[in-house]
Every structure is written in structure tokens, then in C-alpha cells.
Short mmCIF file of C-alpha atoms and ligand atoms in Angstrom, two decimals:
data_model
loop_
_atom_site.label_atom_id
_atom_site.label_comp_id
_atom_site.label_asym_id
_atom_site.label_seq_id
_atom_site.Cartn_x
_atom_site.Cartn_y
_atom_site.Cartn_z
CA MET Y 1 -11.53 -12.22 -38.06
CA SER Y 2 -9.08 -9.32 -38.32
CA ARG Y 3 -5.56 -10.11 -38.19
CA PRO Y 4 -3.38 -9.24 -34.89
CA LYS Y 5 -1.40 -6.34 -35.66
CA THR Y 6 2.04 -6.71 -37.13
CA PHE Y 7 4.86 -4.08 -35.92
CA ARG Y 8 8.24 -2.36 -37.67
CA ASN Y 9 10.51 -3.57 -35.63
CA LEU Y 10 14.09 -1.85 -35.40
CA VAL Y 11 16.69 -4.35 -33.70
CA THR Y 12 20.10 -2.37 -32.97
CA GLY Y 13 22.91 -4.70 -32.76
CA GLY Y 14 20.68 -7.50 -34.79
CA ALA Y 15 23.70 -9.18 -36.29
CA GLY Y 16 25.07 -10.40 -32.60
CA PHE Y 17 24.81 -13.44 -30.22
CA LEU Y 18 21.38 -12.08 -28.62
CA GLY Y 19 20.07 -9.76 -31.27
CA SER Y 20 19.89 -12.72 -34.28
CA HIS Y 21 17.98 -14.88 -32.07
CA LEU Y 22 15.58 -12.43 -31.63
CA ILE Y 23 15.57 -11.38 -35.25
CA ASP Y 24 14.62 -14.96 -35.63
CA ARG Y 25 11.56 -14.84 -33.33
CA LEU Y 26 10.44 -11.88 -35.01
CA MET Y 27 10.55 -13.12 -38.12
CA GLU Y 28 8.79 -16.62 -37.36
CA ASP Y 29 6.13 -14.41 -36.13
CA GLY Y 30 5.02 -12.81 -38.73
CA GLU Y 31 6.95 -9.21 -38.14
CA GLU Y 32 9.17 -6.79 -40.26
CA VAL Y 33 12.16 -6.26 -39.25
CA ILE Y 34 14.79 -3.70 -39.32
CA CYS Y 35 18.41 -5.08 -37.98
CA LEU Y 36 20.68 -2.56 -37.83
CA ASP Y 37 24.56 -3.17 -36.78
CA ASN Y 38 28.01 -1.81 -36.93
CA TYR Y 39 29.43 -5.25 -37.41
CA PHE Y 40 31.66 -4.52 -34.35
CA THR Y 41 31.16 -8.05 -32.97
CA GLY Y 42 28.27 -8.91 -34.73
CA ARG Y 43 28.50 -11.09 -38.53
CA LYS Y 44 25.91 -10.94 -41.41
CA LYS Y 45 26.02 -14.26 -41.29
CA ASN Y 46 24.06 -14.32 -38.13
CA VAL Y 47 20.85 -13.11 -40.24
CA SER Y 48 21.92 -14.41 -43.56
CA GLN Y 49 18.92 -16.48 -43.60
CA TRP Y 50 16.75 -13.21 -43.75
CA VAL Y 51 18.28 -11.57 -46.30
CA GLY Y 52 15.94 -11.10 -49.43
CA HIS Y 53 13.05 -11.96 -47.34
CA HIS Y 54 10.19 -9.14 -47.62
CA ARG Y 55 9.69 -8.13 -44.49
CA PHE Y 56 13.46 -8.26 -43.63
CA GLU Y 57 16.02 -5.21 -43.96
CA LEU Y 58 19.66 -4.94 -42.84
CA ILE Y 59 21.40 -1.48 -42.29
CA ARG Y 60 24.79 -1.10 -41.60
CA HIS Y 61 25.09 1.92 -39.13
CA ASP Y 62 26.88 3.10 -35.69
CA VAL Y 63 24.26 3.89 -33.35
CA THR Y 64 26.53 6.85 -31.95
CA GLN Y 65 25.48 8.69 -35.01
CA PRO Y 66 21.60 9.48 -35.18
CA ILE Y 67 19.12 7.81 -37.84
CA GLN Y 68 15.92 8.70 -38.97
CA LEU Y 69 13.57 5.70 -39.78
CA GLU Y 70 10.09 4.89 -39.18
CA VAL Y 71 9.05 2.06 -36.85
CA ASP Y 72 6.69 1.18 -34.02
CA ARG Y 73 9.41 -0.68 -31.69
CA ILE Y 74 13.00 -0.32 -30.99
CA TRP Y 75 15.09 -3.34 -29.40
CA HIS Y 76 17.78 -1.69 -28.47
CA LEU Y 77 20.99 -4.21 -27.82
CA ALA Y 78 23.83 -2.57 -29.90
CA CYS Y 79 26.95 -2.40 -27.10
CA PRO Y 80 29.92 -5.07 -27.08
CA ALA Y 81 29.06 -7.44 -24.20
CA SER Y 82 32.01 -9.45 -23.67
CA PRO Y 83 35.15 -8.02 -21.54
CA ILE Y 84 37.48 -8.11 -24.10
CA HIS Y 85 35.54 -6.65 -26.71
CA TYR Y 86 34.03 -3.54 -24.78
CA HIS Y 87 37.89 -3.21 -23.35
CA SER Y 88 39.41 -3.15 -26.40
CA ASN Y 89 38.18 0.47 -26.86
CA PRO Y 90 36.83 1.92 -23.73
CA ILE Y 91 35.63 5.24 -24.95
CA LYS Y 92 34.07 4.09 -27.81
CA THR Y 93 32.02 1.70 -25.62
CA SER Y 94 30.74 4.45 -23.08
CA LYS Y 95 29.88 6.46 -26.34
CA THR Y 96 27.97 3.95 -27.74
CA SER Y 97 26.05 3.51 -24.22
CA PHE Y 98 25.01 6.97 -23.99
CA LEU Y 99 24.66 8.36 -27.22
CA GLY Y 100 23.57 5.11 -28.74
CA THR Y 101 20.85 5.07 -25.89
CA TYR Y 102 20.36 8.77 -26.09
CA ASN Y 103 19.86 8.50 -30.36
CA MET Y 104 17.21 5.50 -29.96
CA LEU Y 105 15.30 7.03 -27.22
CA GLY Y 106 15.03 10.51 -29.46
CA LEU Y 107 14.19 8.06 -32.48
CA ALA Y 108 11.41 6.68 -29.73
CA ARG Y 109 10.39 9.88 -28.87
CA ARG Y 110 10.08 11.40 -32.25
CA VAL Y 111 7.92 8.32 -34.02
CA LYS Y 112 6.14 7.74 -30.64
CA ALA Y 113 7.85 3.61 -30.51
CA LYS Y 114 7.94 1.64 -27.91
CA ILE Y 115 11.67 1.08 -26.82
CA LEU Y 116 13.52 -2.09 -24.96
CA PHE Y 117 16.90 -1.35 -23.70
CA ALA Y 118 19.13 -4.32 -22.85
CA SER Y 119 20.56 -3.58 -20.06
CA THR Y 120 22.87 -6.23 -17.81
CA SER Y 121 23.42 -7.57 -14.11
CA GLU Y 122 26.83 -5.78 -14.22
CA ILE Y 123 25.07 -2.68 -13.34
CA TYR Y 124 25.00 -4.21 -9.88
CA GLY Y 125 28.58 -4.59 -10.08
CA ASP Y 126 30.55 -7.05 -7.60
CA PRO Y 127 27.28 -6.99 -5.29
CA GLU Y 128 27.01 -7.37 -1.36
CA VAL Y 129 23.39 -8.15 -1.75
CA HIS Y 130 23.01 -11.88 -2.86
CA PRO Y 131 20.98 -12.69 -5.10
CA GLN Y 132 20.30 -9.33 -6.64
CA PRO Y 133 16.81 -7.86 -6.64
CA GLU Y 134 16.37 -4.85 -9.17
CA SER Y 135 15.99 -2.67 -6.08
CA TYR Y 136 19.48 -3.34 -5.03
CA ARG Y 137 21.52 -0.46 -6.44
CA GLY Y 138 24.49 -1.85 -6.95
CA ARG Y 139 28.60 -1.72 -5.93
CA VAL Y 140 30.32 -0.72 -9.13
CA ASN Y 141 34.02 1.13 -9.35
CA PRO Y 142 33.17 3.84 -11.35
CA ILE Y 143 37.05 4.06 -12.80
CA GLY Y 144 37.62 0.64 -13.32
CA ILE Y 145 38.56 -1.43 -16.34
CA ARG Y 146 34.85 -2.76 -16.69
CA SER Y 147 33.35 1.12 -15.83
CA CYS Y 148 32.91 1.66 -19.34
CA TYR Y 149 30.50 -0.98 -19.57
CA ASP Y 150 28.94 -0.99 -16.35
CA GLU Y 151 28.56 3.00 -15.82
CA GLY Y 152 27.83 3.14 -19.61
CA LYS Y 153 24.84 0.50 -18.85
CA ARG Y 154 23.73 2.71 -15.52
CA ILE Y 155 23.61 5.91 -17.27
CA ALA Y 156 21.77 4.46 -20.40
CA GLU Y 157 19.23 2.94 -17.53
CA THR Y 158 19.07 6.79 -16.37
CA LEU Y 159 18.39 8.19 -19.77
CA CYS Y 160 15.33 5.66 -20.09
CA PHE Y 161 13.71 6.73 -17.18
CA ASP Y 162 14.11 10.48 -18.13
CA TYR Y 163 12.94 10.06 -21.42
CA GLN Y 164 9.96 8.26 -19.57
CA ARG Y 165 9.25 11.16 -16.91
CA MET Y 166 9.87 13.95 -19.28
CA HIS Y 167 8.43 12.78 -22.85
CA SER Y 168 6.27 9.63 -21.28
CA THR Y 169 8.32 8.00 -23.37
CA GLU Y 170 7.15 4.06 -23.56
CA ILE Y 171 10.44 2.29 -22.03
CA ARG Y 172 10.63 -1.57 -20.93
CA VAL Y 173 14.40 -1.83 -19.36
CA LEU Y 174 15.85 -5.51 -18.71
CA ARG Y 175 18.52 -6.19 -16.82
CA ILE Y 176 20.26 -9.38 -18.53
CA PHE Y 177 22.36 -11.92 -16.72
CA ASN Y 178 24.88 -14.22 -18.07
CA THR Y 179 23.26 -15.90 -21.21
CA TYR Y 180 24.79 -18.30 -23.52
CA GLY Y 181 23.85 -20.48 -26.90
CA PRO Y 182 24.69 -20.93 -30.24
CA ARG Y 183 26.08 -18.09 -32.31
CA MET Y 184 28.58 -16.78 -29.61
CA LEU Y 185 31.99 -15.55 -31.17
CA PHE Y 186 34.46 -18.30 -30.67
CA ASN Y 187 37.27 -15.21 -30.00
CA ASP Y 188 34.46 -13.72 -27.61
CA GLY Y 189 36.30 -14.63 -24.46
CA ARG Y 190 33.09 -15.32 -22.16
CA VAL Y 191 33.58 -18.31 -20.22
CA VAL Y 192 31.04 -20.77 -21.62
CA SER Y 193 32.27 -19.92 -25.11
CA ASN Y 194 35.98 -20.14 -23.98
CA PHE Y 195 35.80 -23.30 -22.38
CA ILE Y 196 33.61 -25.33 -25.19
CA VAL Y 197 36.28 -23.71 -28.01
CA GLN Y 198 39.05 -24.88 -25.65
CA ALA Y 199 37.96 -28.41 -24.89
CA LEU Y 200 36.56 -28.90 -28.35
CA ASN Y 201 40.08 -27.90 -29.80
CA LYS Y 202 42.06 -30.21 -27.41
CA LYS Y 203 43.37 -27.23 -25.18
CA ASP Y 204 43.73 -26.70 -21.43
CA ILE Y 205 40.70 -25.19 -20.01
CA SER Y 206 41.53 -21.98 -18.33
CA ILE Y 207 40.05 -20.84 -15.09
CA TYR Y 208 40.60 -17.34 -14.05
CA GLY Y 209 41.45 -16.74 -10.48
CA ASP Y 210 40.57 -20.11 -8.31
CA GLY Y 211 37.26 -20.46 -9.89
CA ASN Y 212 35.38 -20.09 -6.92
CA GLN Y 213 33.19 -17.04 -8.52
CA THR Y 214 29.82 -17.92 -9.46
CA ARG Y 215 27.57 -16.98 -11.99
CA SER Y 216 24.05 -18.06 -13.17
CA PHE Y 217 23.56 -19.10 -16.96
CA CYS Y 218 20.74 -18.83 -18.97
CA TYR Y 219 20.31 -20.37 -22.16
CA VAL Y 220 19.42 -17.99 -25.11
CA ASP Y 221 15.84 -19.34 -26.00
CA ASP Y 222 14.78 -18.54 -22.49
CA LEU Y 223 16.09 -15.10 -22.44
CA ILE Y 224 14.37 -14.21 -25.94
CA GLU Y 225 10.89 -15.48 -24.61
CA GLY Y 226 11.80 -13.21 -21.56
CA MET Y 227 12.98 -10.38 -23.93
CA VAL Y 228 9.80 -10.69 -26.01
CA ARG Y 229 7.08 -10.86 -22.92
CA LEU Y 230 8.57 -7.36 -21.45
CA MET Y 231 7.99 -5.53 -24.57
CA ASN Y 232 4.39 -7.15 -24.96
CA GLY Y 233 3.10 -6.03 -21.63
CA ASN Y 234 3.05 -3.05 -19.60
CA PHE Y 235 5.54 -3.36 -17.07
CA PRO Y 236 8.89 -0.92 -17.59
CA GLY Y 237 11.32 -2.49 -15.60
CA PRO Y 238 14.10 -2.70 -14.44
CA ILE Y 239 13.38 -6.45 -14.45
CA ASN Y 240 15.98 -9.26 -14.22
CA ILE Y 241 15.90 -11.79 -16.57
CA GLY Y 242 18.49 -14.97 -15.88
CA HIS Y 243 18.69 -18.29 -14.97
CA PRO Y 244 18.73 -17.98 -10.94
CA ASN Y 245 20.52 -21.48 -10.72
CA GLU Y 246 24.44 -20.30 -9.40
CA ILE Y 247 27.34 -22.22 -10.36
CA ARG Y 248 31.07 -21.70 -9.44
CA ILE Y 249 33.03 -21.26 -12.61
CA LYS Y 250 35.49 -24.34 -11.53
CA GLU Y 251 31.95 -26.48 -11.58
CA LEU Y 252 31.06 -24.96 -14.90
CA ALA Y 253 34.57 -26.07 -16.16
CA ASP Y 254 34.11 -29.91 -14.93
CA LEU Y 255 30.50 -29.80 -16.53
CA ILE Y 256 31.69 -28.94 -20.20
CA ARG Y 257 35.10 -30.95 -19.78
CA ASN Y 258 32.98 -34.15 -18.68
CA LEU Y 259 30.48 -33.55 -21.62
CA ILE Y 260 33.67 -32.78 -24.07
CA ASN Y 261 36.66 -34.13 -22.98
CA PRO Y 262 36.91 -35.67 -19.03
CA SER Y 263 41.01 -36.07 -19.82
CA LEU Y 264 41.82 -32.23 -20.50
CA LYS Y 265 43.46 -30.39 -18.39
CA ILE Y 266 42.45 -27.23 -16.25
CA ILE Y 267 44.76 -24.07 -15.67
CA TYR Y 268 44.68 -21.23 -13.94
CA LYS Y 269 45.36 -17.82 -14.62
CA ASP Y 270 45.22 -14.53 -13.13
CA LEU Y 271 41.47 -13.03 -12.06
CA PRO Y 272 40.86 -9.46 -14.00
CA SER Y 273 40.40 -6.58 -12.02
CA ASP Y 274 36.88 -5.83 -10.71
CA ASP Y 275 35.56 -9.74 -11.66
CA PRO Y 276 32.65 -10.11 -9.63
CA ILE Y 277 32.93 -12.66 -6.98
CA GLN Y 278 29.28 -13.76 -7.35
CA ARG Y 279 26.32 -13.12 -8.83
CA GLN Y 280 22.55 -14.58 -9.15
CA PRO Y 281 19.47 -13.04 -10.44
CA LEU Y 282 16.11 -12.89 -8.11
CA ILE Y 283 13.40 -13.64 -10.73
CA THR Y 284 10.49 -12.95 -8.34
CA LEU Y 285 9.43 -9.87 -10.21
CA ALA Y 286 9.72 -11.66 -13.79
CA LYS Y 287 7.56 -14.62 -12.35
CA LYS Y 288 4.95 -11.86 -11.24
CA GLU Y 289 5.19 -9.06 -13.75
CA LEU Y 290 5.68 -11.52 -17.30
CA ASN Y 291 5.03 -14.94 -15.66
CA TRP Y 292 8.45 -15.72 -16.60
CA GLU Y 293 10.78 -18.41 -15.74
CA PRO Y 294 13.61 -20.57 -17.59
CA THR Y 295 12.59 -23.73 -18.83
CA VAL Y 296 16.43 -24.83 -20.31
CA SER Y 297 18.66 -26.51 -17.64
CA LEU Y 298 22.22 -26.03 -17.84
CA GLU Y 299 23.31 -29.29 -18.90
CA LYS Y 300 20.19 -29.52 -21.80
CA GLY Y 301 21.43 -25.90 -22.46
CA LEU Y 302 25.50 -26.67 -22.88
CA GLU Y 303 24.30 -29.90 -25.15
CA LYS Y 304 22.77 -27.71 -27.77
CA THR Y 305 26.03 -25.09 -27.55
CA ILE Y 306 28.51 -27.34 -28.03
CA SER Y 307 26.61 -29.14 -31.11
CA TRP Y 308 26.60 -26.04 -32.47
CA PHE Y 309 30.12 -25.19 -31.75
CA SER Y 310 30.97 -28.41 -33.07
CA LYS Y 311 29.30 -28.24 -36.43
CA GLU Y 312 30.77 -24.30 -36.93
CA ILE Y 313 34.25 -26.08 -35.97
CA GLU Y 314 33.66 -28.91 -38.57
CA ASN Y 315 32.66 -26.61 -41.19
CA THR Y 316 35.50 -24.54 -40.78
CA TYR Y 317 38.02 -26.99 -41.01
CA GLN Y 318 36.07 -28.47 -44.38
CA ILE Y 319 36.49 -24.85 -45.73
CA ASN Y 320 40.10 -24.61 -44.64
CA GLN Y 321 40.49 -28.25 -46.39
P1 NAD R 1 27.00 -9.42 -28.99
O1 NAD R 1 28.42 -8.68 -29.09
O2 NAD R 1 27.14 -10.08 -29.61
O3 NAD R 1 26.03 -8.33 -29.63
C1 NAD R 1 26.52 -6.74 -30.09
C2 NAD R 1 25.75 -6.23 -31.51
O4 NAD R 1 25.94 -4.88 -31.21
C3 NAD R 1 26.94 -6.77 -32.51
O5 NAD R 1 26.38 -7.09 -33.33
C4 NAD R 1 27.68 -5.46 -32.44
O6 NAD R 1 28.52 -5.66 -33.82
C5 NAD R 1 26.49 -4.64 -32.24
N1 NAD R 1 26.93 -2.88 -32.11
C6 NAD R 1 28.38 -2.76 -31.31
N2 NAD R 1 28.56 -1.37 -31.11
C7 NAD R 1 27.56 -0.71 -32.26
C8 NAD R 1 27.51 0.56 -32.43
N3 NAD R 1 28.03 1.52 -31.80
N4 NAD R 1 26.20 0.28 -33.59
C9 NAD R 1 25.80 -0.32 -33.90
N5 NAD R 1 26.13 -1.58 -33.52
C10 NAD R 1 27.15 -1.63 -32.53
O7 NAD R 1 26.58 -9.18 -27.63
P2 NAD R 1 25.17 -10.04 -27.34
O8 NAD R 1 25.52 -10.95 -26.33
O9 NAD R 1 24.17 -9.96 -28.00
O10 NAD R 1 24.43 -8.64 -26.08
C11 NAD R 1 23.67 -8.08 -26.94
C12 NAD R 1 22.96 -6.68 -26.03
O11 NAD R 1 22.71 -7.46 -24.70
C13 NAD R 1 23.97 -5.70 -25.11
O12 NAD R 1 23.65 -4.73 -24.96
C14 NAD R 1 24.71 -6.51 -24.10
O13 NAD R 1 25.23 -5.63 -23.15
C15 NAD R 1 23.39 -7.32 -23.65
N6 NAD R 1 23.92 -8.09 -22.72
C16 NAD R 1 24.12 -9.17 -23.02
C17 NAD R 1 24.26 -10.26 -21.93
C18 NAD R 1 24.93 -11.93 -22.33
O14 NAD R 1 25.00 -12.64 -21.55
N7 NAD R 1 24.94 -12.04 -23.53
C19 NAD R 1 24.33 -9.86 -20.57
C20 NAD R 1 23.83 -8.82 -20.32
C21 NAD R 1 23.66 -7.87 -21.07
N1 UDP R 2 36.51 -17.09 -17.03
C1 UDP R 2 37.26 -18.15 -16.92
N2 UDP R 2 37.72 -18.35 -17.76
C2 UDP R 2 37.46 -17.82 -19.25
C3 UDP R 2 36.91 -16.87 -19.18
C4 UDP R 2 36.34 -16.45 -17.83
O1 UDP R 2 37.58 -18.43 -15.42
O2 UDP R 2 38.42 -18.56 -20.33
C5 UDP R 2 35.47 -16.17 -15.48
C6 UDP R 2 35.37 -14.92 -15.28
O3 UDP R 2 36.52 -14.38 -15.19
C7 UDP R 2 34.39 -14.38 -14.72
C8 UDP R 2 33.36 -15.19 -15.23
O4 UDP R 2 34.33 -16.74 -15.48
O5 UDP R 2 34.63 -14.81 -13.28
C9 UDP R 2 32.51 -15.04 -16.13
O6 UDP R 2 33.20 -14.28 -17.29
P1 UDP R 2 32.35 -14.02 -18.57
O7 UDP R 2 33.27 -12.78 -19.31
O8 UDP R 2 31.58 -14.95 -19.36
O9 UDP R 2 31.45 -13.02 -18.22
P2 UDP R 2 31.26 -11.62 -16.95
O10 UDP R 2 32.39 -11.81 -15.99
O11 UDP R 2 30.76 -10.59 -17.54
O12 UDP R 2 29.90 -11.88 -15.86
#
């Protein structure tokens, strides 16, 4: 019996939160992996378990610069994902989205690789259609503080489809909704990691605005399964991958507080501008095209994430003793 084909995979942003989980999955599946990262928000520690493995390579590189590699599949994830990091240098964020995607599409075209682009629910902006289907074109502010990320991802999607139309590049466009899990950065500013780190450190839990805004949170293992199915299948996308259960941010605060320390105080801070009021994916297309839907409940996923953060805090504490 012949062995299934092993692909040479390039994962940009591979040392980040999602990239490192994707690399674990590809390595466990017996694939060859090149992890490319500039370590802006990624950490070598996230992939250190694979360093020295004969199927794994690590390259420090910035995707805004071209690179020549021989690969079969490109998983293009490089881009800071949390608002505090993408705001910190918005011009660089736009460059990463446009030039980074342009360079990776150019590479895909040259070596005839299939390319998956990690897009986002942010391309829907502050939506007036709810839940959001892929056909919804969004309501994005082109000149606000989130625009470098939102518009960056929109032009990157445009590039993907123009490469498909002009050069027959095999593209996969994945619109990722809020995803959480182990390996999120402590200082990443995203709501799940913020609330967990605050609660474990016995600090007040910070809600921005009145907490009535909604999001839908997907556990990282479910997201990676959807991503792999999209790459393996024939559907180019765009396709939403996310958990369809919508929750108010104040309910999330209560849930995390009750799992860690119910006596903690909640404090209210100003809502950042252009913060979407509601967000929930319609996943009918993912069910139909990928036979995918999430399997991990928010409670289960939060328990796993809290357990990872507490171990990390314990290890840091021991190192600092
Ligand atoms: P992350 O910040 O943990 O990972 C991004 C990785 O890209 C980091 O390792 C970072 O160092 C690297 N990077 C950034 N700019 C780079 C550059 N110019 N050159 C090379 N490497 C660079 O974020 P994440 O949550 O793992 O997100 C991964 C991708 O998924 C991003 O494209 C993000 O926009 C998308 N996404 C994530 C979510 C989510 O909820 N996690 C939601 C929507 C979309
Ligand atoms: N948020 C909050 N407290 C925090 C961090 C975030 O209330 O400490 C809110 C934020 O204003 C937003 C929601 O939680 O309404 C999700 O924020 P996140 O940055 O995780 O994701 P995004 O806004 O990109 O969906």
C-alpha cells in the first residue's frame, strides 16, 4: 500500500497562537513544516517542542520582504491579531497585510503551491446583518483605529481572489471569528486572556463599555480542524469558522470569574472606538462544504485555557524565585 503524500508546508506566523497549534497538528500528521515568523507577537517557545526534529525548520523572516522557498502548501497567518498589537504600529500592520499577502501569493504562484489565507470576522466591521453570512459585505470604517487591520484583511482577500482569477492560484480564504486557548499572550489585550490573567492575579476584571456587546468564542482545537479541512478540500471560500454561540462580554466576565474566583470585582472602562456591538458567525457554509462545526463548549474550553494560564503563571513565579 502506498503512503499518503507528505506535503512541504510553510506556516507564516507559525510561532504565534494559532500558527503554533497548526504546526502541532501538521507535525503530528507526519507533514514537513517550515515555520516562518518575525517574532513580533510570536514566541520561539511555542514551537520549541519541534526544534531539532528532521521534519521541522524555523526561519526568522518578515513577510513584508519576498522570500524564495520550495513548498507545496502555504498557510499564511502572519499578522498581529490583537487590537493593542495591531494598533501599536498601524502602518506596519497594513504593510504586513498587503505586502505580506502579496509576497506569499507571489510565492504560491511561482511554486504552484496551494495557499490558505487567515482572514477575519473583522472584515464585516460593525455589522448590521446578524448573524453574519459570507455573502454580507460588511460595514467597516476605512479611517478609524481598527482600519489598518480590517481594511488590511479586506485588501488581502481581494488579492487572493485576483490571483485566483488572473493566475489560477489555488486559494483558500478562511474568515476566523474570535478564537481562544492556550498560548495566547499574557499581555495580548484580547478579552479571554485579559479576564483570565486578571482573575488568576486577583485583580479587578475590566469590561470595556457596558459589557452588552457580544462575541462568539471558538476553542483553538475546533478552529484548527476547520482550517485543515478547508486546505484539504476543494472549496476556495471565503468561509466563516467560529463558534455560533453568542455571548455578552459581561456574561463572559461572570463565567470566568465564577470559574476562578467569584468574589472578584468588575470595573468598567471606556469602550475603544469602532468596537463592534455584535458578532456571530453563520456557519451553514462550513457545515455544508467542510462538514465542520465546533465540538468544544465555552465552559470546557475556558477550563482548559485557565488550566494552561495557571501553570504558566506558576512556572514564571518559580523561575523568578
Ligand atoms: P498572533 O499574534 O499570536 O500570531 C501572529 C504571528 O504572526 C506572530 O507569531 C507574529 O510574530 C507573526 N507576525 C506578525 N507580523 C509578521 C510579519 N510581518 N512577518 C512575519 N511574521 C509576522 O495571532 P493569532 O491569534 O495566532 O492570529 C493568527 C492569524 O489569524 C492572524 O492573521 C490573525 O489576523 C488571524 N485571526 C485570528 C483570530 C483569533 O481570534 N485568534 C481571529 C481572526 C483572525
Ligand atoms: N474587552 C473588554 N475587556 C478587556 C478586553 C476586551 O471588555 O479587557 C472587550 C472589547 O472591547 C470587545 C470584546 O471584549 O468588545 C472582544 O475584544 P477582543 O479584543 O478580544 O476581540 P475583538 O474586539 O477583536 O473581537
